[in-house]
Protein backbone atom coordinates (compact mmCIF):
# COMPACT_ATOMS: atom_id res chain seq x y z
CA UNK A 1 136.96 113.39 151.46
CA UNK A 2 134.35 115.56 149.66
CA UNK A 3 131.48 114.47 148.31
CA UNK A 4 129.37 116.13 145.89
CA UNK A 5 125.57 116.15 145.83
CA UNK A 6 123.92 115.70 142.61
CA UNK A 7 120.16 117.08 142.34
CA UNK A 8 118.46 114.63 139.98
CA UNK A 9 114.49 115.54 138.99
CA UNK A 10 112.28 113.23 140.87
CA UNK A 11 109.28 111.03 139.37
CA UNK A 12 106.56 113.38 141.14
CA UNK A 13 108.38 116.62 140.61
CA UNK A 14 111.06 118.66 142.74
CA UNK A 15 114.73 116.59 143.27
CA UNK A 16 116.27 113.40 144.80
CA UNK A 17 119.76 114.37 146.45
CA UNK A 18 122.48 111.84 145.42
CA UNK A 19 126.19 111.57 146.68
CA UNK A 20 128.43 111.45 144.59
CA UNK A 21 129.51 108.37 146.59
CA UNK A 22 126.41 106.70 145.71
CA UNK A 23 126.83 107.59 142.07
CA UNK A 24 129.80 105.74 142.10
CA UNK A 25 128.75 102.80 144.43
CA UNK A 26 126.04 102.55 141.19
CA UNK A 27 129.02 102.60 138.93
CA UNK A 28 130.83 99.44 140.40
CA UNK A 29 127.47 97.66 139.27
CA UNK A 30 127.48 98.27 135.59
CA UNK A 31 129.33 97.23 133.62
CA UNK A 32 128.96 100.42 131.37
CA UNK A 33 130.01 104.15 132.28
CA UNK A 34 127.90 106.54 134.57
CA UNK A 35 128.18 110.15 133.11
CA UNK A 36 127.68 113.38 134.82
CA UNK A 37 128.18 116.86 133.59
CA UNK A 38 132.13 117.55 132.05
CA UNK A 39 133.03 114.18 131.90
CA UNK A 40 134.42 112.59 128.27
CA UNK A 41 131.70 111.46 125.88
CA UNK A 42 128.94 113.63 127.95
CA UNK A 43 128.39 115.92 125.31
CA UNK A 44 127.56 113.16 122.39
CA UNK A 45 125.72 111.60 124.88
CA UNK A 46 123.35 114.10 125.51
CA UNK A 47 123.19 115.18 121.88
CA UNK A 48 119.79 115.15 120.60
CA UNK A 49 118.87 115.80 116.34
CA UNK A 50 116.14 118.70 116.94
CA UNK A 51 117.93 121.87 118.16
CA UNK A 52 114.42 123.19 119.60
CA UNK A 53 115.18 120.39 122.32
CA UNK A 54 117.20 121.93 125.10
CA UNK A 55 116.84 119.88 127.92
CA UNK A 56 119.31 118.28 129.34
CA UNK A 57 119.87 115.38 132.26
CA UNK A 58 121.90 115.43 135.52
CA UNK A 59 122.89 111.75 134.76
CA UNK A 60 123.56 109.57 132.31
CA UNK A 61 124.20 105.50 131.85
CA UNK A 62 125.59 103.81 128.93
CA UNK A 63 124.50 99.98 129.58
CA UNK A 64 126.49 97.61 127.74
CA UNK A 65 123.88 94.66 128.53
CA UNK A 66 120.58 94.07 129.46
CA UNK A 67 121.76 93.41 132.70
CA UNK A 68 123.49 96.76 133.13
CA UNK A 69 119.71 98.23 132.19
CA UNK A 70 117.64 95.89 134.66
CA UNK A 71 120.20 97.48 137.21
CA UNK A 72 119.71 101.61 136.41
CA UNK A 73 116.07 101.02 136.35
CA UNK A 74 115.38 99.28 139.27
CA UNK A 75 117.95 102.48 140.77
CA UNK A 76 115.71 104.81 139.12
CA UNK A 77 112.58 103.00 140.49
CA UNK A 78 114.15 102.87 143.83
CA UNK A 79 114.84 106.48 144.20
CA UNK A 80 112.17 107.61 142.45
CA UNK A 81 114.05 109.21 139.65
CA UNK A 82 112.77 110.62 136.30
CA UNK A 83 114.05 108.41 133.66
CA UNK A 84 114.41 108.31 129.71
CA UNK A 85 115.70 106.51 127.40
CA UNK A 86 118.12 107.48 124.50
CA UNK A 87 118.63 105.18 121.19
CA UNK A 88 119.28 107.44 118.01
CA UNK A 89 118.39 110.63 119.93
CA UNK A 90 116.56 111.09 116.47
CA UNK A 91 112.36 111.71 118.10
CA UNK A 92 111.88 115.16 117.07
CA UNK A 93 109.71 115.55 120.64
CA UNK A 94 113.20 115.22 122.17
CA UNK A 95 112.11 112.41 124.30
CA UNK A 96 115.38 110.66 124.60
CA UNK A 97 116.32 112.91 127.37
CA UNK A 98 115.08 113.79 130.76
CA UNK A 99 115.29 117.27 132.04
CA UNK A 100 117.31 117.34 135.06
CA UNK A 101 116.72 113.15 135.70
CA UNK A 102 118.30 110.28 134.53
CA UNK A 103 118.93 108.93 130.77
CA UNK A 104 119.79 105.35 129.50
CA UNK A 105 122.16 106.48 126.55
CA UNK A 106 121.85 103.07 124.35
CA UNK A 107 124.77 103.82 121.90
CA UNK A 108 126.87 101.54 123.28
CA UNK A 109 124.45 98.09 122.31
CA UNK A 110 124.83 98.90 118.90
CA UNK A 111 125.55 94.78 117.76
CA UNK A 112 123.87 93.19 114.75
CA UNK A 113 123.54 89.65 114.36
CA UNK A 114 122.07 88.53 111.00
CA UNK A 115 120.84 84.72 110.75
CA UNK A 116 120.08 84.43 106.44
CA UNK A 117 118.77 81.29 106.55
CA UNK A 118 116.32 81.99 109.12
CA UNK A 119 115.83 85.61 107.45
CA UNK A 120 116.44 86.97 111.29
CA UNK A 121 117.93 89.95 112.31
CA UNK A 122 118.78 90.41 115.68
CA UNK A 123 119.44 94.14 116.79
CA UNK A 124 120.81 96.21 119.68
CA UNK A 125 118.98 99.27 121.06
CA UNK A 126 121.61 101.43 120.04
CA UNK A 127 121.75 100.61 116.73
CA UNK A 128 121.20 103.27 113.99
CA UNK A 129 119.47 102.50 110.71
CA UNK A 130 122.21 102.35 108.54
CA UNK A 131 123.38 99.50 110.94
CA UNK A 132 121.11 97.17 110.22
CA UNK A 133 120.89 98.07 106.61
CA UNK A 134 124.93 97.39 105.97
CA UNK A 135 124.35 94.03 108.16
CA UNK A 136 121.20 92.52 106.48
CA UNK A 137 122.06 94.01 102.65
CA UNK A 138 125.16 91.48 103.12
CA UNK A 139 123.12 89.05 102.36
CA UNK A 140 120.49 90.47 99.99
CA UNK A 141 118.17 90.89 103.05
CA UNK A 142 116.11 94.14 104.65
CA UNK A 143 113.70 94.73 106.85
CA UNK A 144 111.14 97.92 107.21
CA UNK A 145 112.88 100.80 108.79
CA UNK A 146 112.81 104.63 107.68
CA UNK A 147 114.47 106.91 105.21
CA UNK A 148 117.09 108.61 107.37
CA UNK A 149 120.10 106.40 108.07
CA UNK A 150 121.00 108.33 110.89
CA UNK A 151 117.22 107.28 112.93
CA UNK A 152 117.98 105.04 115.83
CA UNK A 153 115.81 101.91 115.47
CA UNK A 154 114.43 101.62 118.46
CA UNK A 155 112.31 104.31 118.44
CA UNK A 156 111.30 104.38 115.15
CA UNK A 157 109.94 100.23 115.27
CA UNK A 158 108.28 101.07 118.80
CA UNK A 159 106.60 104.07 117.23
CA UNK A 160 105.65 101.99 114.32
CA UNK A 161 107.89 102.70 111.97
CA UNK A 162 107.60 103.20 108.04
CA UNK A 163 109.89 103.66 105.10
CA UNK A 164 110.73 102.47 101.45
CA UNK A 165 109.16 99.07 102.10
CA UNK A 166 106.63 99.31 103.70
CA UNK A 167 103.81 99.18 101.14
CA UNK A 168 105.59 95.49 100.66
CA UNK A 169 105.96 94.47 104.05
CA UNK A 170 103.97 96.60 106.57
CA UNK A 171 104.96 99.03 109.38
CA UNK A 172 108.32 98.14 110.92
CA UNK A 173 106.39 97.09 113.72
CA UNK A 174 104.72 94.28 111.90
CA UNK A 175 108.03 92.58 111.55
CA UNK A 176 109.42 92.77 114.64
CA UNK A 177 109.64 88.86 115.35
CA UNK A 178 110.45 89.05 119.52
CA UNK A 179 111.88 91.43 121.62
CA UNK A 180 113.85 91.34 124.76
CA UNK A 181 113.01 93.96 127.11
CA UNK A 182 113.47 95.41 130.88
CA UNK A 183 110.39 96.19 132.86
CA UNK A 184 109.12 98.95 135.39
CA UNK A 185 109.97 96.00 137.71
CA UNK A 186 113.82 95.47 136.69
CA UNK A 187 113.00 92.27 135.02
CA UNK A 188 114.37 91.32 131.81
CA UNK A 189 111.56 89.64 130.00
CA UNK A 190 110.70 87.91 126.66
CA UNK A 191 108.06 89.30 124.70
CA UNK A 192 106.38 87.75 121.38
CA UNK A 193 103.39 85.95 120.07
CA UNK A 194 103.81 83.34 122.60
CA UNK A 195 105.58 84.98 125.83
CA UNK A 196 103.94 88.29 127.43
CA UNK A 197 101.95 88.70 124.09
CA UNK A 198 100.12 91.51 125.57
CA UNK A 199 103.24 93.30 126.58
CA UNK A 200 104.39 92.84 122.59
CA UNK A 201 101.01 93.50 120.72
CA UNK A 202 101.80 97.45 122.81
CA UNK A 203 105.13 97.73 122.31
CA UNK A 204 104.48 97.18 118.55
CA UNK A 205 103.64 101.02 118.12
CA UNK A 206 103.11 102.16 122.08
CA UNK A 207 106.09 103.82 122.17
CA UNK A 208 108.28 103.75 124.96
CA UNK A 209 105.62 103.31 127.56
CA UNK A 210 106.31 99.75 128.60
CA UNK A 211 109.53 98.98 129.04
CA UNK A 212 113.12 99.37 127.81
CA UNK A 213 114.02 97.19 124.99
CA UNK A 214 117.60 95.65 125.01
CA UNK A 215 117.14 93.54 121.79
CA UNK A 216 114.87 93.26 118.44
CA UNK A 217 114.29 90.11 116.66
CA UNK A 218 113.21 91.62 113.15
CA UNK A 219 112.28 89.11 110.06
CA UNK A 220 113.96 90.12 106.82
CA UNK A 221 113.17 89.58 103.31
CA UNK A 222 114.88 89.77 100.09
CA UNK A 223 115.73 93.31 98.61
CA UNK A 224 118.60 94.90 97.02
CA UNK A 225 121.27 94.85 97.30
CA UNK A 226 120.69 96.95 93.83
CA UNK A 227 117.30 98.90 93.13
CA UNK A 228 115.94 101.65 91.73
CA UNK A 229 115.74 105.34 93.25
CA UNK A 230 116.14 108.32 93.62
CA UNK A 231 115.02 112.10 93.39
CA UNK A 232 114.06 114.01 90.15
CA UNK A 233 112.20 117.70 90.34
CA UNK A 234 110.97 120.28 88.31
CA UNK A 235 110.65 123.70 88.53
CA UNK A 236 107.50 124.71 90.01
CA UNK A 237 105.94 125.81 87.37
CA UNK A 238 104.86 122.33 86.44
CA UNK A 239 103.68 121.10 90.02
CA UNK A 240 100.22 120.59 89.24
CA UNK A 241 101.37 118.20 86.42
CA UNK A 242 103.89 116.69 88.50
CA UNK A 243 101.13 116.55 91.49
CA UNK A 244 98.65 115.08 88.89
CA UNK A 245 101.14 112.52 87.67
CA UNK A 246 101.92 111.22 91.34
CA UNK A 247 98.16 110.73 91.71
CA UNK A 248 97.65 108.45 88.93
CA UNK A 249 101.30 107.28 89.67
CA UNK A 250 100.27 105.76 93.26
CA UNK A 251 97.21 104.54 91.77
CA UNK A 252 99.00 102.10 89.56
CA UNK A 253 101.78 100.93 91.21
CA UNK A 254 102.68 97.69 92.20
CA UNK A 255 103.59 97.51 95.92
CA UNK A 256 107.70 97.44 95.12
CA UNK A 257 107.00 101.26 93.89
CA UNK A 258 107.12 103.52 96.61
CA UNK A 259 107.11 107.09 95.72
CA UNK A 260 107.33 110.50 97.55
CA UNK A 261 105.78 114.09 96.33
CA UNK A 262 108.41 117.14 97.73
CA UNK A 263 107.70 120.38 97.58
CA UNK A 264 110.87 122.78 98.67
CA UNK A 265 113.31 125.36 97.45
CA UNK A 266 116.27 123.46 95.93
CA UNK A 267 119.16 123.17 97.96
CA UNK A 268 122.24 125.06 96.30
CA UNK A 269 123.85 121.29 95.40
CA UNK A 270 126.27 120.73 92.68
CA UNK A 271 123.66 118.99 91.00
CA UNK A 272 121.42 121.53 90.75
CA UNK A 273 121.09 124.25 88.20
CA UNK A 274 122.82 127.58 89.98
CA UNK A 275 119.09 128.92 88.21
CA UNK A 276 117.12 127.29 90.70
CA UNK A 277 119.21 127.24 94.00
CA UNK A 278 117.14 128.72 96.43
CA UNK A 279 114.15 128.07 93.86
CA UNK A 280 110.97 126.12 94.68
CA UNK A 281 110.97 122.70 92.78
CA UNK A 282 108.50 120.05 93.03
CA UNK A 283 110.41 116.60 93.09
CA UNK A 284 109.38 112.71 92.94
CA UNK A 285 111.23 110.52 95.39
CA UNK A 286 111.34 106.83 94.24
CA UNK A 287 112.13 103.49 95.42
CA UNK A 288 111.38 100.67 93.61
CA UNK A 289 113.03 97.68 94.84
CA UNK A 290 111.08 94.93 92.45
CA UNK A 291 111.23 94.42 88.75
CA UNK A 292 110.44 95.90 85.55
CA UNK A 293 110.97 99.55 87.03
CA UNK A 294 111.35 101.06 83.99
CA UNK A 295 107.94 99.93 82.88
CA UNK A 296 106.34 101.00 86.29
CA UNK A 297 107.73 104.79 86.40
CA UNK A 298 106.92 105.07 82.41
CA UNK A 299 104.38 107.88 83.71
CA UNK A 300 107.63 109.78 84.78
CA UNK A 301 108.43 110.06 81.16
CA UNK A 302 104.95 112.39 80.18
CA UNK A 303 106.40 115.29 82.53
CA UNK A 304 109.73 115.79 80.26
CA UNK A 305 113.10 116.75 81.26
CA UNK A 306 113.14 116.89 85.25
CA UNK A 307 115.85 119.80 85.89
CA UNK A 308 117.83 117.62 87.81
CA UNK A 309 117.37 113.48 87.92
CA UNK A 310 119.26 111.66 89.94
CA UNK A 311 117.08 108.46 89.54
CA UNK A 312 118.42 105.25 88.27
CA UNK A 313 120.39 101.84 89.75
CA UNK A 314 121.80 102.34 92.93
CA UNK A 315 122.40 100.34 96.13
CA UNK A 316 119.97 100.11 98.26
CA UNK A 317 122.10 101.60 101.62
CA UNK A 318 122.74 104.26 99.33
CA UNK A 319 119.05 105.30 98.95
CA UNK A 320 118.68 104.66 102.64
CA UNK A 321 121.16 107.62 103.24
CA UNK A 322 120.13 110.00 100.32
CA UNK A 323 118.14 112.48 102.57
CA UNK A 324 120.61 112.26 105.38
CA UNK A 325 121.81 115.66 104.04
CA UNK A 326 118.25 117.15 104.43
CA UNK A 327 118.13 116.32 107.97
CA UNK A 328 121.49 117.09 109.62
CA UNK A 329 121.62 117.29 113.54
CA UNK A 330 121.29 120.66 115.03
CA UNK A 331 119.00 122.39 113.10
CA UNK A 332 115.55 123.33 114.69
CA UNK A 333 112.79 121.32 113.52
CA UNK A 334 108.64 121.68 113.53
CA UNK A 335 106.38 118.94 112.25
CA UNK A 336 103.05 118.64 111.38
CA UNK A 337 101.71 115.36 109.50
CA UNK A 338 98.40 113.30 109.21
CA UNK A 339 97.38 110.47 107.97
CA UNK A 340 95.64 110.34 104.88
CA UNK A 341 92.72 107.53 103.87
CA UNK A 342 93.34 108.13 100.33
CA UNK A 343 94.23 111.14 97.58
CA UNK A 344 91.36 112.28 96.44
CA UNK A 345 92.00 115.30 93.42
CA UNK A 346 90.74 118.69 95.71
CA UNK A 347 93.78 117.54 98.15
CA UNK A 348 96.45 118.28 95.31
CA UNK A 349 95.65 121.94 95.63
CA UNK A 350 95.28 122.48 99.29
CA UNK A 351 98.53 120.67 99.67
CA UNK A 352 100.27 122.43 97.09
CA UNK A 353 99.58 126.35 98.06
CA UNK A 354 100.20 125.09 101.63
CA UNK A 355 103.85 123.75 100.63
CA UNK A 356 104.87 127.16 99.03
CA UNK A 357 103.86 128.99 102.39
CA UNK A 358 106.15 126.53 104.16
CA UNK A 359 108.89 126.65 101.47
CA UNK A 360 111.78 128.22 102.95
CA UNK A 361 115.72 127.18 102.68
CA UNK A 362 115.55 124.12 104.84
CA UNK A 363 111.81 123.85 105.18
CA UNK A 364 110.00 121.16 102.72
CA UNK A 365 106.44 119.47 102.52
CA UNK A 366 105.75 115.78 101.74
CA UNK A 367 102.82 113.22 100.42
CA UNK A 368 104.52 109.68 101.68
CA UNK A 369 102.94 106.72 100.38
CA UNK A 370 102.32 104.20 102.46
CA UNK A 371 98.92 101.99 101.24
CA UNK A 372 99.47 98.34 100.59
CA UNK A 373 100.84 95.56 103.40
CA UNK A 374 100.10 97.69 106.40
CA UNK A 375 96.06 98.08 105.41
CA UNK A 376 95.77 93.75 105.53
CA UNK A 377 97.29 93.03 108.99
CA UNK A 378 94.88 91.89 111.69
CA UNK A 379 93.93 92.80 115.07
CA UNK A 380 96.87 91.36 116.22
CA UNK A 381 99.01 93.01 113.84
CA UNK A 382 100.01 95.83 117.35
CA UNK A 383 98.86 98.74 118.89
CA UNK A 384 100.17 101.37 115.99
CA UNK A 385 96.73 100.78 114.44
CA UNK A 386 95.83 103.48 111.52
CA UNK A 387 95.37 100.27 109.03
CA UNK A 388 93.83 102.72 107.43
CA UNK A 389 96.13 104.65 106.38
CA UNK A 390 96.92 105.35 102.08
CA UNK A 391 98.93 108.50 102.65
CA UNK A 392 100.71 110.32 105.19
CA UNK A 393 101.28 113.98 104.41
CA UNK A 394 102.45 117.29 106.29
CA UNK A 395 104.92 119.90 106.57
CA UNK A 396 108.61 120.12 108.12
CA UNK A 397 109.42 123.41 109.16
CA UNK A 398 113.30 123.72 109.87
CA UNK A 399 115.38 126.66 110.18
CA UNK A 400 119.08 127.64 111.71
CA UNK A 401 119.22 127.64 115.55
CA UNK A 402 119.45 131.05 117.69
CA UNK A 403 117.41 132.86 114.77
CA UNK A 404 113.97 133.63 114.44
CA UNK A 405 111.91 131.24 112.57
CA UNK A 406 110.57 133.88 109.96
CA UNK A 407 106.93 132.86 110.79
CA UNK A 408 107.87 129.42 109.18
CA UNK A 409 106.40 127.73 112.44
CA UNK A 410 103.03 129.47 111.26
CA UNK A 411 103.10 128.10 107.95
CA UNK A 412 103.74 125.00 108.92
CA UNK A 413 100.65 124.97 111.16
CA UNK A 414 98.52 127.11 109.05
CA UNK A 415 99.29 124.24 106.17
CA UNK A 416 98.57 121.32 109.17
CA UNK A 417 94.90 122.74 109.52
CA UNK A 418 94.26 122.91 105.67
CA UNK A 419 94.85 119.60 105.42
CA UNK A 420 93.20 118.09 107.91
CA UNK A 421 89.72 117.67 106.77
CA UNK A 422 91.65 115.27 104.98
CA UNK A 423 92.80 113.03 107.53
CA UNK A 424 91.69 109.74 108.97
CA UNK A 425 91.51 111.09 112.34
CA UNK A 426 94.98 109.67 113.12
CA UNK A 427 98.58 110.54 113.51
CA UNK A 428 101.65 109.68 113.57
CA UNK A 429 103.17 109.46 117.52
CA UNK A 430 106.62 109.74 115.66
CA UNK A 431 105.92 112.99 114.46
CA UNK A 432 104.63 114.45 117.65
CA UNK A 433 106.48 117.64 118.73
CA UNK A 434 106.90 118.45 123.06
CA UNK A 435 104.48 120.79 122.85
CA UNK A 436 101.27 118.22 121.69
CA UNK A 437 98.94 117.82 124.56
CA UNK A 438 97.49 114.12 125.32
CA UNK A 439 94.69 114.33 123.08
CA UNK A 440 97.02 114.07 119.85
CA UNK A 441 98.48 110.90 121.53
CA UNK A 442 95.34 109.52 122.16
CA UNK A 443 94.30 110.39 118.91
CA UNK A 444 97.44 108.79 117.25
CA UNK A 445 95.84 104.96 118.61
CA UNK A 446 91.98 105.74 118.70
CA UNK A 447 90.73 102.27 119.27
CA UNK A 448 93.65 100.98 120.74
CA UNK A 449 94.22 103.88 123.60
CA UNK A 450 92.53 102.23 126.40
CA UNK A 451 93.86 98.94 125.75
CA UNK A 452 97.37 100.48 125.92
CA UNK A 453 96.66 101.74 129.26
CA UNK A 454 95.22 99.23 131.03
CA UNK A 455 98.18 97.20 129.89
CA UNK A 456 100.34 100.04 130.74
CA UNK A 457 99.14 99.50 134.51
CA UNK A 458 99.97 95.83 134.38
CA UNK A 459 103.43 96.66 133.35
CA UNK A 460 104.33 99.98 134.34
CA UNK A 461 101.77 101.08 137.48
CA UNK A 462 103.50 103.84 138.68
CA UNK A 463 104.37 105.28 135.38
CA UNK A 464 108.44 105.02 135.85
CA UNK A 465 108.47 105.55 131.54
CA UNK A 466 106.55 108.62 131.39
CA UNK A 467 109.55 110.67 129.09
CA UNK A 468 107.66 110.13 125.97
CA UNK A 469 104.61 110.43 124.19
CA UNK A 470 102.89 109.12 127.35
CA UNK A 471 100.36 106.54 127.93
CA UNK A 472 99.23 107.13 131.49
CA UNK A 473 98.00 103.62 133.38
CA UNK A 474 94.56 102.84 133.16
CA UNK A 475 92.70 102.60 136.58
């Protein structure tokens, strides 16, 4: 009989040799598939959103249970393997997959369970954001996720999290309710207020550092299933009006507004005039998910005729998915964001000239706001901090793979330093690329750092979840 060796990247650097004997003697103790190289559903599984990410594992597991996850990391642990952890595959850092080692590939716990009279939602690992959405708007009901439907949850709540409603209800992180989760140690544990509540004030914004989550307990509340939203622009020549009117826009609104500034070149859609395809625009992205909208965006009506305006009554799943077309898989993607205290008037400009730099075909540049719930939470409210936080703001580079990036990565970062004399001296971990050295993590927690990594050495001593924006142990 032959047996193959498989080279699999080690914990401390250089490879573990593994039969493929023992690969299979793994196999007949899952209950999900083990994947290597070539075999069906390898590729998807080791398909990751930013192009720029080219990594790729020796092995991959598809658990079907928490069980099936205590098992593959307590084999990882054992034979000192580097591990990751794959939900959406969405993290721009590409830190759902670890180069040459072993990754968890979560797709396949993808089950919602939504309990409306407790306002619970109770959601797989695998699950997507439109998931949860479709399951919870059912019944009237959401919870805080983001603004891509293709994101994988998990990441995005253990990151923090933000979207549409979070001025109402906080970071995604503040409503997580429990969580079930698998350990350095292989056991599957409990984690909320009550049970380990050290282990779930970090996971609420420390990433994937402690653990692997197999199921989220989120609390819903009522929105939808109809709001209003949606994207109107105008041509550039009126973005210091349409700049000026955001301003006093988010200074007004009620927290069931939520708007975003874009700056980009409109995309050659049917819905655009064939004038401006390829044109910079400067748009207003809205959700407002309360009442009297129409009163609320009357502002909107002193900058005139938007050339496009696609604003009005819609579901909300439908406004959930609207920039899914922005952010296709594939494409390679540079980010650069902070987190703004507040908007004061001299950031208008500084963010405006750096948005035309950036502007290219698939490039655009954002203001995001975010002030309301999240500022009130207290110290218990998790380690994602920045409760500070009015605005965030930055610049998304993104061009065609296998071509030169036309100096849009320097834009992008030429546009990051302009702005940030305007930051709170935080960041987003979410929006942290591969190449960000540890300083940008630490700088994403600030006050909660060393916390995190003195509970990261209760949990997680030898640093087994180190493929991600890593929180090394605390000594």
């Amino acid at each position: 009989m032959n047996t193959k060796m498989f080279e699999v990247a080690g914990l401390g650097g250089g490879h573990v040799g593994l039969t493929s004997a023992r690969i299979e003697q793994l196999g007949t103790r899952l209950e999900g598939p083990v994947l290597t190289a070539g075999d069906e559903g390898w590729d998807e599984a080791v398909l990751v959103w930013n192009a720029m990410v080219t990594a790729k594992p020796s092995l991959v597991i598809q658990p079907t249970s928490a069980q099936d996850v205590a098992t593959a990391v307590r084999f990882a642990a054992d034979h000192g393997l580097l591990l990751s952890i794959r939900g959406g595959g969405h993290n721009i850092a590409g830190t759902a997959l670890a180069d040459g080692g072993l990754t968890l590939d979560m797709s396949r716990m993808r089950d919602v369970t939504v309990n409306p009279a407790a306002r619970l939602a109770h959601v797989g690992p695998g699950c997507l954001l439109r998931d949860v959405d479709r399951a919870t708007q059912q019944y009237g009901l959401a919870t805080v996720l983001g603004f891509v439907s293709e994101t994988g949850v998990a990441g995005l709540t253990l990151g923090g999290g933000f979207g549409y409603l979070t001025r109402r209800f906080g970071w995604a992180a503040d409503n997580l309710e429990q969580v079930e989760i698998v350990t350095a140690d292989g056991r599957i544990r409990t984690a909320d207020r009550a049970e380990n509540p050290d282990l779930f004030w970090a996971i609420r914004g420390g990433g994937g550092n402690f653990g692997v989550v197999t199921r989220f307990t989120f609390r819903l509340h009522e929105v939808g299933p109809v709001i209003t939203g949606g994207l109107a622009a105008w041509s550039i020549d009126r973005v210091d009006d349409v700049l000026a009117t955001y301003r006093h826009l988010t200074a007004t609104a009620p927290r069931e507004l939520t708007t975003v500034a874009i700056i980009r070149l409109a995309p050659p859609a049917p819905f655009v005039p064939a004038e401006l395809h390829l044109k910079p625009v400067a748009g207003l992205l809205i959700c407002h998910s309360g009442a009297h909208a129409e009163a609320d965006l009357a502002p909107l009506r002193t900058l005139g005729e938007p050339v496009f305006n696609l604003i009005g009554e819609k579901p909300y799943v439908a406004l959930q998915s609207m920039l899914d077309a922005m952010e296709p898989k594939g494409l390679n993607q540079y980010w650069k964001a902070e987190f703004l205290p507040d908007l004061p008037g001299e950031y208008l400009p500084t963010f405006r000239d750096a948005a035309l730099e950036v502007a290219a075909p698939l490039s655009f540049s954002v203001i995001f706001h975010l002030a309301g719930a999240l500022n009130e939470f207290d110290g218990d409210g998790g380690a994602v901090g920045n409760r500070e936080a009015g605005f965030i703001s930055g610049f998304s580079g993104v061009w065609p793979p296998h071509t030169d990036d036309d100096g849009i990565v320097a834009a992008v970062r030429k546009g990051w330093q302009s702005i940030r004399p305007f930051s709170t001296g935080g960041n987003y971990v979410n929006f942290q690329l591969a190449q960000d050295d540890a300083t940008r993590t630490a700088d994403a927690y600030r006050g909660t750092y060393e916390r995190l990594r003195q509970i990261k050495a209760e949990y997680d001593p030898e640093n087994v979840f180190r493929v991600n924006r890593n929180i090394r142990p605390g000594r």
